PDB file of C-alpha atoms and ligand atoms in Angstrom:
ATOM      1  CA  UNK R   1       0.000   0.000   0.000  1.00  0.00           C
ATOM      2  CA  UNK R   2       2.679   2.270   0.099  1.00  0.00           C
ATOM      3  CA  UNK R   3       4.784   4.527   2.478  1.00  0.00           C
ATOM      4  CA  UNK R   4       2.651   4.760   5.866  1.00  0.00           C
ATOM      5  CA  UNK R   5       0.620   8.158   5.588  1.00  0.00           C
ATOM      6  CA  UNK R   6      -0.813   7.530   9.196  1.00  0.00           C
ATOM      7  CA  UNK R   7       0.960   7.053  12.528  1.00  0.00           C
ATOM      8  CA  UNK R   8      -0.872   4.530  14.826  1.00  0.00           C
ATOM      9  CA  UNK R   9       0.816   5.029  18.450  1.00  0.00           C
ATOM     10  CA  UNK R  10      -0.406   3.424  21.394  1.00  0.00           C
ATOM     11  CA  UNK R  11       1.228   3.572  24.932  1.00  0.00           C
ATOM     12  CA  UNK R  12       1.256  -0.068  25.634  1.00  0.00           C
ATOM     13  CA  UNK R  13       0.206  -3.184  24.363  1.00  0.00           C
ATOM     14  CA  UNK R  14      -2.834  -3.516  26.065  1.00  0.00           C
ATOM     15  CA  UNK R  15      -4.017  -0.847  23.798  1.00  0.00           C
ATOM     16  CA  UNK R  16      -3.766  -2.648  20.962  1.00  0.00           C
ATOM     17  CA  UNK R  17      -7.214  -4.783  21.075  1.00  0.00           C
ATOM     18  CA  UNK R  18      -9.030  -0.976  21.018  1.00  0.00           C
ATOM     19  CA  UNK R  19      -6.386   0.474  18.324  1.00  0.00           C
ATOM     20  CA  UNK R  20      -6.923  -2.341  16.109  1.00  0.00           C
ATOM     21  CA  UNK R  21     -10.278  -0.870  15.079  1.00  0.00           C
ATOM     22  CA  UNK R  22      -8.322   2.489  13.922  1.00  0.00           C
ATOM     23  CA  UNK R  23      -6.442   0.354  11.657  1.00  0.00           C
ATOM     24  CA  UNK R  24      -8.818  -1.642  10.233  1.00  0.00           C
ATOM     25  CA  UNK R  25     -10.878   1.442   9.437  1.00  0.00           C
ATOM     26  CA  UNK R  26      -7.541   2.835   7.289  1.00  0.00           C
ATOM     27  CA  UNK R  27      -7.641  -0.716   5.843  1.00  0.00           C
ATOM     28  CA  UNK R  28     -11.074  -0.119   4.789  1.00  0.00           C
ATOM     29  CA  UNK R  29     -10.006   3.344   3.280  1.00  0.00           C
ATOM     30  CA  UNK R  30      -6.995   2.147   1.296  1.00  0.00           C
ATOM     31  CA  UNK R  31      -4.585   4.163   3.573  1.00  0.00           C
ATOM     32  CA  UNK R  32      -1.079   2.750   4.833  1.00  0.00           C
ATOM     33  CA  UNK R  33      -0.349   2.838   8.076  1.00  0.00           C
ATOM     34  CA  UNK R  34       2.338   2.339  10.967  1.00  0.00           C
ATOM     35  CA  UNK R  35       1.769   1.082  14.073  1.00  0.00           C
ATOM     36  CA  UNK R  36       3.845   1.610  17.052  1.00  0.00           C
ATOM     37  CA  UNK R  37       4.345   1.081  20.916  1.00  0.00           C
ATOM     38  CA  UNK R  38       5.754   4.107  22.615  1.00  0.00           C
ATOM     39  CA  UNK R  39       5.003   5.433  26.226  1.00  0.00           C
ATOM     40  CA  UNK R  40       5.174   9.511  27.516  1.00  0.00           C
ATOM     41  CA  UNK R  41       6.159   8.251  30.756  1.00  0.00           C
ATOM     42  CA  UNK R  42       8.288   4.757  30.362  1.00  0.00           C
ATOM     43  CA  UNK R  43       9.910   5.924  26.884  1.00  0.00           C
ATOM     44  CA  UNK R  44       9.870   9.798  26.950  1.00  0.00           C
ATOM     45  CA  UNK R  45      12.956   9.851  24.667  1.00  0.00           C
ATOM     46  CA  UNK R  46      11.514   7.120  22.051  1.00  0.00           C
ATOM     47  CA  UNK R  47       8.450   9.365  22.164  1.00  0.00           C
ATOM     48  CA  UNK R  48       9.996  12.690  21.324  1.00  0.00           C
ATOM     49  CA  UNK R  49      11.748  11.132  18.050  1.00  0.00           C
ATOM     50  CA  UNK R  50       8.927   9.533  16.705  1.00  0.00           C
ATOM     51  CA  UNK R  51       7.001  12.694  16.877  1.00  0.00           C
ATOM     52  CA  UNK R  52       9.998  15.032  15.495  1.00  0.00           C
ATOM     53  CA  UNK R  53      10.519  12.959  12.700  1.00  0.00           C
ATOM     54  CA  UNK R  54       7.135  12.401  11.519  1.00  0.00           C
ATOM     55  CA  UNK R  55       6.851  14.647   9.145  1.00  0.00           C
ATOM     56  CA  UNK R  56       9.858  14.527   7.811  1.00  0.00           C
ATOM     57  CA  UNK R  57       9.141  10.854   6.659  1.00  0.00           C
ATOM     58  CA  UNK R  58       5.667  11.808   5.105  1.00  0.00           C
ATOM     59  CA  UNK R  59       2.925  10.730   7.757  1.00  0.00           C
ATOM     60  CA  UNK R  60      -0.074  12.967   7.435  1.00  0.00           C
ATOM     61  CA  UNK R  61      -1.637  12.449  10.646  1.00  0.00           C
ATOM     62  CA  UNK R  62      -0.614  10.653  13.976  1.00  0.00           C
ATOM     63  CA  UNK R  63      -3.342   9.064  16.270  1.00  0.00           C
ATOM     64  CA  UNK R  64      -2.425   8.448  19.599  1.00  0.00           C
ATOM     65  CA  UNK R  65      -3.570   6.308  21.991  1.00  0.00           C
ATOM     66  CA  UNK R  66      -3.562   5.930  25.688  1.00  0.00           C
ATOM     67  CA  UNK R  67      -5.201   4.928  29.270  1.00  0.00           C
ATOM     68  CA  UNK R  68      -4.829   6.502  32.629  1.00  0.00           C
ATOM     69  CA  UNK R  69      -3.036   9.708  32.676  1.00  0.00           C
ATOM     70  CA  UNK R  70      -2.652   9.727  29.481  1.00  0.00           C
ATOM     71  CA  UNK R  71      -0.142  12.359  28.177  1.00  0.00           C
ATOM     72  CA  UNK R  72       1.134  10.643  25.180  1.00  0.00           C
ATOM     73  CA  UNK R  73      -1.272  11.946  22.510  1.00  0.00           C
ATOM     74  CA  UNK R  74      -0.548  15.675  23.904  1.00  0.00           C
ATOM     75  CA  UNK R  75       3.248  15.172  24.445  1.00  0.00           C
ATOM     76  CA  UNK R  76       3.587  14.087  21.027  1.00  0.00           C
ATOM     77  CA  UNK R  77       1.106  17.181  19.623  1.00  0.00           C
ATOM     78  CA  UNK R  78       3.546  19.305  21.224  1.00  0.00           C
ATOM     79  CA  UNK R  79       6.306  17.826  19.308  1.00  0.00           C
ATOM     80  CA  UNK R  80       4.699  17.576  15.699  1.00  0.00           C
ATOM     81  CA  UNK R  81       3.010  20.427  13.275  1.00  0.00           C
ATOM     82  CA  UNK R  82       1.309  16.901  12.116  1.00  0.00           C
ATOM     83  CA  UNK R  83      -2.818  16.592  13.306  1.00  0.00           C
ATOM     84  CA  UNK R  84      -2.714  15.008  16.546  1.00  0.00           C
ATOM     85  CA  UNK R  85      -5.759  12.660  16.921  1.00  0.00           C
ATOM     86  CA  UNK R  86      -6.072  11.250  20.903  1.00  0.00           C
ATOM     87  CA  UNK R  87      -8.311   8.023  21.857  1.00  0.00           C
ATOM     88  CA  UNK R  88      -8.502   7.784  25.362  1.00  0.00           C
ATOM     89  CA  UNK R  89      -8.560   3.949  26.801  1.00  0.00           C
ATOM     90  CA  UNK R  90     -10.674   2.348  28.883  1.00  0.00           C
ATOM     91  CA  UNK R  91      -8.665   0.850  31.392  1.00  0.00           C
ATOM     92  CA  UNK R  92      -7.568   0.819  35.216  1.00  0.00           C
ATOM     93  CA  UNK R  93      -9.912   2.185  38.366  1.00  0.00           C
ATOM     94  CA  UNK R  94     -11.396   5.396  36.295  1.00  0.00           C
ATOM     95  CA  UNK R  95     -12.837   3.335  33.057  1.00  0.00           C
ATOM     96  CA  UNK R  96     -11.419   5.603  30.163  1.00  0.00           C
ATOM     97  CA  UNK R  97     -12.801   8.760  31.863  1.00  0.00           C
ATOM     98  CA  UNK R  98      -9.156   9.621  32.993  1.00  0.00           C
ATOM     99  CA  UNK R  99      -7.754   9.577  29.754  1.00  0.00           C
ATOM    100  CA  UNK R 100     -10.369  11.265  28.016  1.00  0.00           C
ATOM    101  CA  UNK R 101      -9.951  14.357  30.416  1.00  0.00           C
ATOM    102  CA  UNK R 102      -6.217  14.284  30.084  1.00  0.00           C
ATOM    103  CA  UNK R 103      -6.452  14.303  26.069  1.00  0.00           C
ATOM    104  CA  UNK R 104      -9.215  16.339  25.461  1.00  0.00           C
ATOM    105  CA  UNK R 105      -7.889  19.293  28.612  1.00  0.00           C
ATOM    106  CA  UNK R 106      -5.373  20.376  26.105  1.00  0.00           C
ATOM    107  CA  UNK R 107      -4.023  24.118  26.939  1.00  0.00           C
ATOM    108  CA  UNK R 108      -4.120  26.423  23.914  1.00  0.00           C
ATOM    109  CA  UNK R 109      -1.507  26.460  21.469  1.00  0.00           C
ATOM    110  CA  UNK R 110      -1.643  22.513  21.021  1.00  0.00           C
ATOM    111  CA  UNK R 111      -4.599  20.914  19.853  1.00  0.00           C
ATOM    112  CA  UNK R 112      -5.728  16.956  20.576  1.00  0.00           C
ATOM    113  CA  UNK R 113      -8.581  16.198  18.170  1.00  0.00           C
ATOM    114  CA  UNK R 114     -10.174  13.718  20.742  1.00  0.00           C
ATOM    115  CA  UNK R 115     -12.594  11.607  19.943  1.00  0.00           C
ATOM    116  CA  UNK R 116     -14.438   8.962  22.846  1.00  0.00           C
ATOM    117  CA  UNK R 117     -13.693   6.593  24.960  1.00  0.00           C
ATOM    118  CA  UNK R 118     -12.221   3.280  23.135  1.00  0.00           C
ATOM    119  CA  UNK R 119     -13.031   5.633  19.822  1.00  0.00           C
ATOM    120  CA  UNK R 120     -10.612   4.186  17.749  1.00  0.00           C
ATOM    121  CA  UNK R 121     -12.748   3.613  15.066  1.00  0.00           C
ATOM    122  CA  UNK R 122     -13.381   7.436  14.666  1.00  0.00           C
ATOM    123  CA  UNK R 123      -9.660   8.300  14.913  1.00  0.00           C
ATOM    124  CA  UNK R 124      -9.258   6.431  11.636  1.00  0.00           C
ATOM    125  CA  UNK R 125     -11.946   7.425   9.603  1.00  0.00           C
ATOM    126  CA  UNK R 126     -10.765  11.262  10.824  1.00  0.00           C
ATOM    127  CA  UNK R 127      -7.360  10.730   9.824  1.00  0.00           C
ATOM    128  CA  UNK R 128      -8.986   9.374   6.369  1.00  0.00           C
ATOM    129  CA  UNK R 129     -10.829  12.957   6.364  1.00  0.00           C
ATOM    130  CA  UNK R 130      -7.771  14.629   7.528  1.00  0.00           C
ATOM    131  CA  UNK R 131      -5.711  13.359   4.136  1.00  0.00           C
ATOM    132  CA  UNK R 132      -8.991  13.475   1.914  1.00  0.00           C
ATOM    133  CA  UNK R 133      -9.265  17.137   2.693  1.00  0.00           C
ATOM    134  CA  UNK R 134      -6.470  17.415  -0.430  1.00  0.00           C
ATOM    135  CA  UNK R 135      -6.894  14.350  -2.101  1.00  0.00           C
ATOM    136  CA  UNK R 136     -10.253  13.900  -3.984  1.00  0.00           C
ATOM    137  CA  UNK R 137      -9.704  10.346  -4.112  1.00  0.00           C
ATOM    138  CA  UNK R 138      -9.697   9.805  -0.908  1.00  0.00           C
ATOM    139  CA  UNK R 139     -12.681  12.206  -0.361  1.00  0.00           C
ATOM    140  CA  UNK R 140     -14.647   9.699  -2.527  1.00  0.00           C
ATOM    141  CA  UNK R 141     -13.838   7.040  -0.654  1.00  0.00           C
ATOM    142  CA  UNK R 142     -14.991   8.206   1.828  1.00  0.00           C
ATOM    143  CA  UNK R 143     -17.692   9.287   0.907  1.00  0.00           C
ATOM    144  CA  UNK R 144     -18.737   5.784  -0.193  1.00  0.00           C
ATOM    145  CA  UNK R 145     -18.138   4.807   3.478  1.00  0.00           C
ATOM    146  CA  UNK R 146     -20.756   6.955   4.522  1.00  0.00           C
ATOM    147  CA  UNK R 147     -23.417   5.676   1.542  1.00  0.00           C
ATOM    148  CA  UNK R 148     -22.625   2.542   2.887  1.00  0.00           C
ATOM    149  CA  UNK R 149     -23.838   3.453   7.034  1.00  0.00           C
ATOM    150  CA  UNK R 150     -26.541   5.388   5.211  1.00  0.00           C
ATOM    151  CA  UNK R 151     -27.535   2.369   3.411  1.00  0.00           C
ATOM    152  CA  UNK R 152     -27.319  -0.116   6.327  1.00  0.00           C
ATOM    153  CA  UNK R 153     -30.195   2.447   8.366  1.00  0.00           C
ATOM    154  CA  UNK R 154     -32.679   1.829   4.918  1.00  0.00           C
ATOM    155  CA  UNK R 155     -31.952  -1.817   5.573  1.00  0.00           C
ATOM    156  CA  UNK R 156     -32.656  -2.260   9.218  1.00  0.00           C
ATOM    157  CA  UNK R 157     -35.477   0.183   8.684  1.00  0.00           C
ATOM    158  CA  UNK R 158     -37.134  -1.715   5.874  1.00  0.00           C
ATOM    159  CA  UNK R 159     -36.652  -4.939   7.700  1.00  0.00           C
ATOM    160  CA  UNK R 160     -38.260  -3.458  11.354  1.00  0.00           C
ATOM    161  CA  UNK R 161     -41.379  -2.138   9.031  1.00  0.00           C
ATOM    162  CA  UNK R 162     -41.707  -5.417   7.546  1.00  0.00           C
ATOM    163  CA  UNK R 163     -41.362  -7.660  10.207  1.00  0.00           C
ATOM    164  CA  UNK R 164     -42.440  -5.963  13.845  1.00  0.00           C
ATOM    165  CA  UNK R 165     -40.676  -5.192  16.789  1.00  0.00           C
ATOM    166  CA  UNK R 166     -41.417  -8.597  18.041  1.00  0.00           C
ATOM    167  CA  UNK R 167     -39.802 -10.746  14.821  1.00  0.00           C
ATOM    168  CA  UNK R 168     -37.486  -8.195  14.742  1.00  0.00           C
ATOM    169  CA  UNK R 169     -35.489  -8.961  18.027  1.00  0.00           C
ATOM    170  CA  UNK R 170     -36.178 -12.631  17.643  1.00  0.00           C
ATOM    171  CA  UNK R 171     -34.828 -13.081  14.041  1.00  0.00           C
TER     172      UNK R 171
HETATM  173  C1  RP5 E 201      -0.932   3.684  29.662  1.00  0.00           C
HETATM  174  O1  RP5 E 201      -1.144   2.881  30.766  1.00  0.00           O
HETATM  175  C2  RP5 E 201      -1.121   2.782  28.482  1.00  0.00           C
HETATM  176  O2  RP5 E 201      -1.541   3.538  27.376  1.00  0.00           O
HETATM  177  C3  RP5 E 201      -2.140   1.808  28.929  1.00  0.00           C
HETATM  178  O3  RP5 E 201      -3.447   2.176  28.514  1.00  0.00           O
HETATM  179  C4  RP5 E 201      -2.078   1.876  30.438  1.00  0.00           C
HETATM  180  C5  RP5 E 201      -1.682   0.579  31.066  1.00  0.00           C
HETATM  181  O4  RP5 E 201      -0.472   0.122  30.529  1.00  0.00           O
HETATM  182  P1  RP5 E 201       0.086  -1.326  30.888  1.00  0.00           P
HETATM  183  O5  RP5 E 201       0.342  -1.325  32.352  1.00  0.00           O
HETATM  184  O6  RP5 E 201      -0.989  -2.307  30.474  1.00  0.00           O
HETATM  185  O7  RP5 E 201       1.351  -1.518  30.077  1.00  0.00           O
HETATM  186  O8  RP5 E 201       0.324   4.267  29.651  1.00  0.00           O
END
């Protein structure tokens, strides 16, 4: 597919069951992608490089994911001119709701596009917005994506009018 145009970074492991879904969705799209294991707090210095030389190596957009106190999309936004996309994890004591206020509290100056809790899914098909926003190729891709969720309501719709609530559930 190419040289990676989008940066999947996650802060652990254990992140990558959610930020799986960010790469299938780029999949989907027809856009390469990198993913990559990096911590703010156990690999600050790792961190910092990835971010500086993002860029430089032609990634469009960087998605970031983390739990807990969960600097690394916002360390890294600080580093980059790139579009910073945070997913905050669902993990630990606080469920997620940690890690969405430390992405999305970002001070002004450095934006986090955040998107929810375990929103992976989003993060990809923003970063696929993101690049389409200069490549009409892209654009129609996606917009075909969003026939396709557009289509899928007609069909659940047609399907509840013609069978009933009742068949519905059961079927
Ligand atoms: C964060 O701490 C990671 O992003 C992860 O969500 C959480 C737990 O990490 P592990 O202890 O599972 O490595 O930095």
């Amino acid at each position: 597919m190419g040289d990676p145009l989008v940066g999947i970074v996650m802060g652990s492991d254990s992140d990558l069951p959610v930020m799986k879904d960010a790469a299938d969705m780029l999949e989907e799209l027809g856009i390469a992608y990198e993913m990559v294991i990096s911590s703010a707090h156990r690999a600050p210095e790792k961190t910092a490089g990835y971010a500086r030389d993002a860029a430089g190596r032609g990634l469009k957009a960087i998605i970031a994911g983390a739990g807990g106190a969960a600097h690394l999309p916002g360390v890294i936004a600080s580093l980059t001119v790139l579009p910073v996309i945070g997913v905050p994890i669902k993990s630990g004591a606080l469920s997620g709701v940690d890690a969405l206020y430390a992405i999305v509290q970002m001070p002004a100056g450095i934006p986090v596009a955040t998107v929810a809790i375990n929103g992976a899914k989003n993060a990809g098909i923003l970063a696929a917005q993101i690049i389409g926003a200069g490549d009409p190729d892209m654009r129609g891709r996606i917009e075909k994506y969003k026939e396709s969720l557009a289509a899928g309501v007609e069909e659940k719709d047609a399907r509840l009018r013609t069978m009933g609530a009742e068949k519905y559930l059961s079927s």
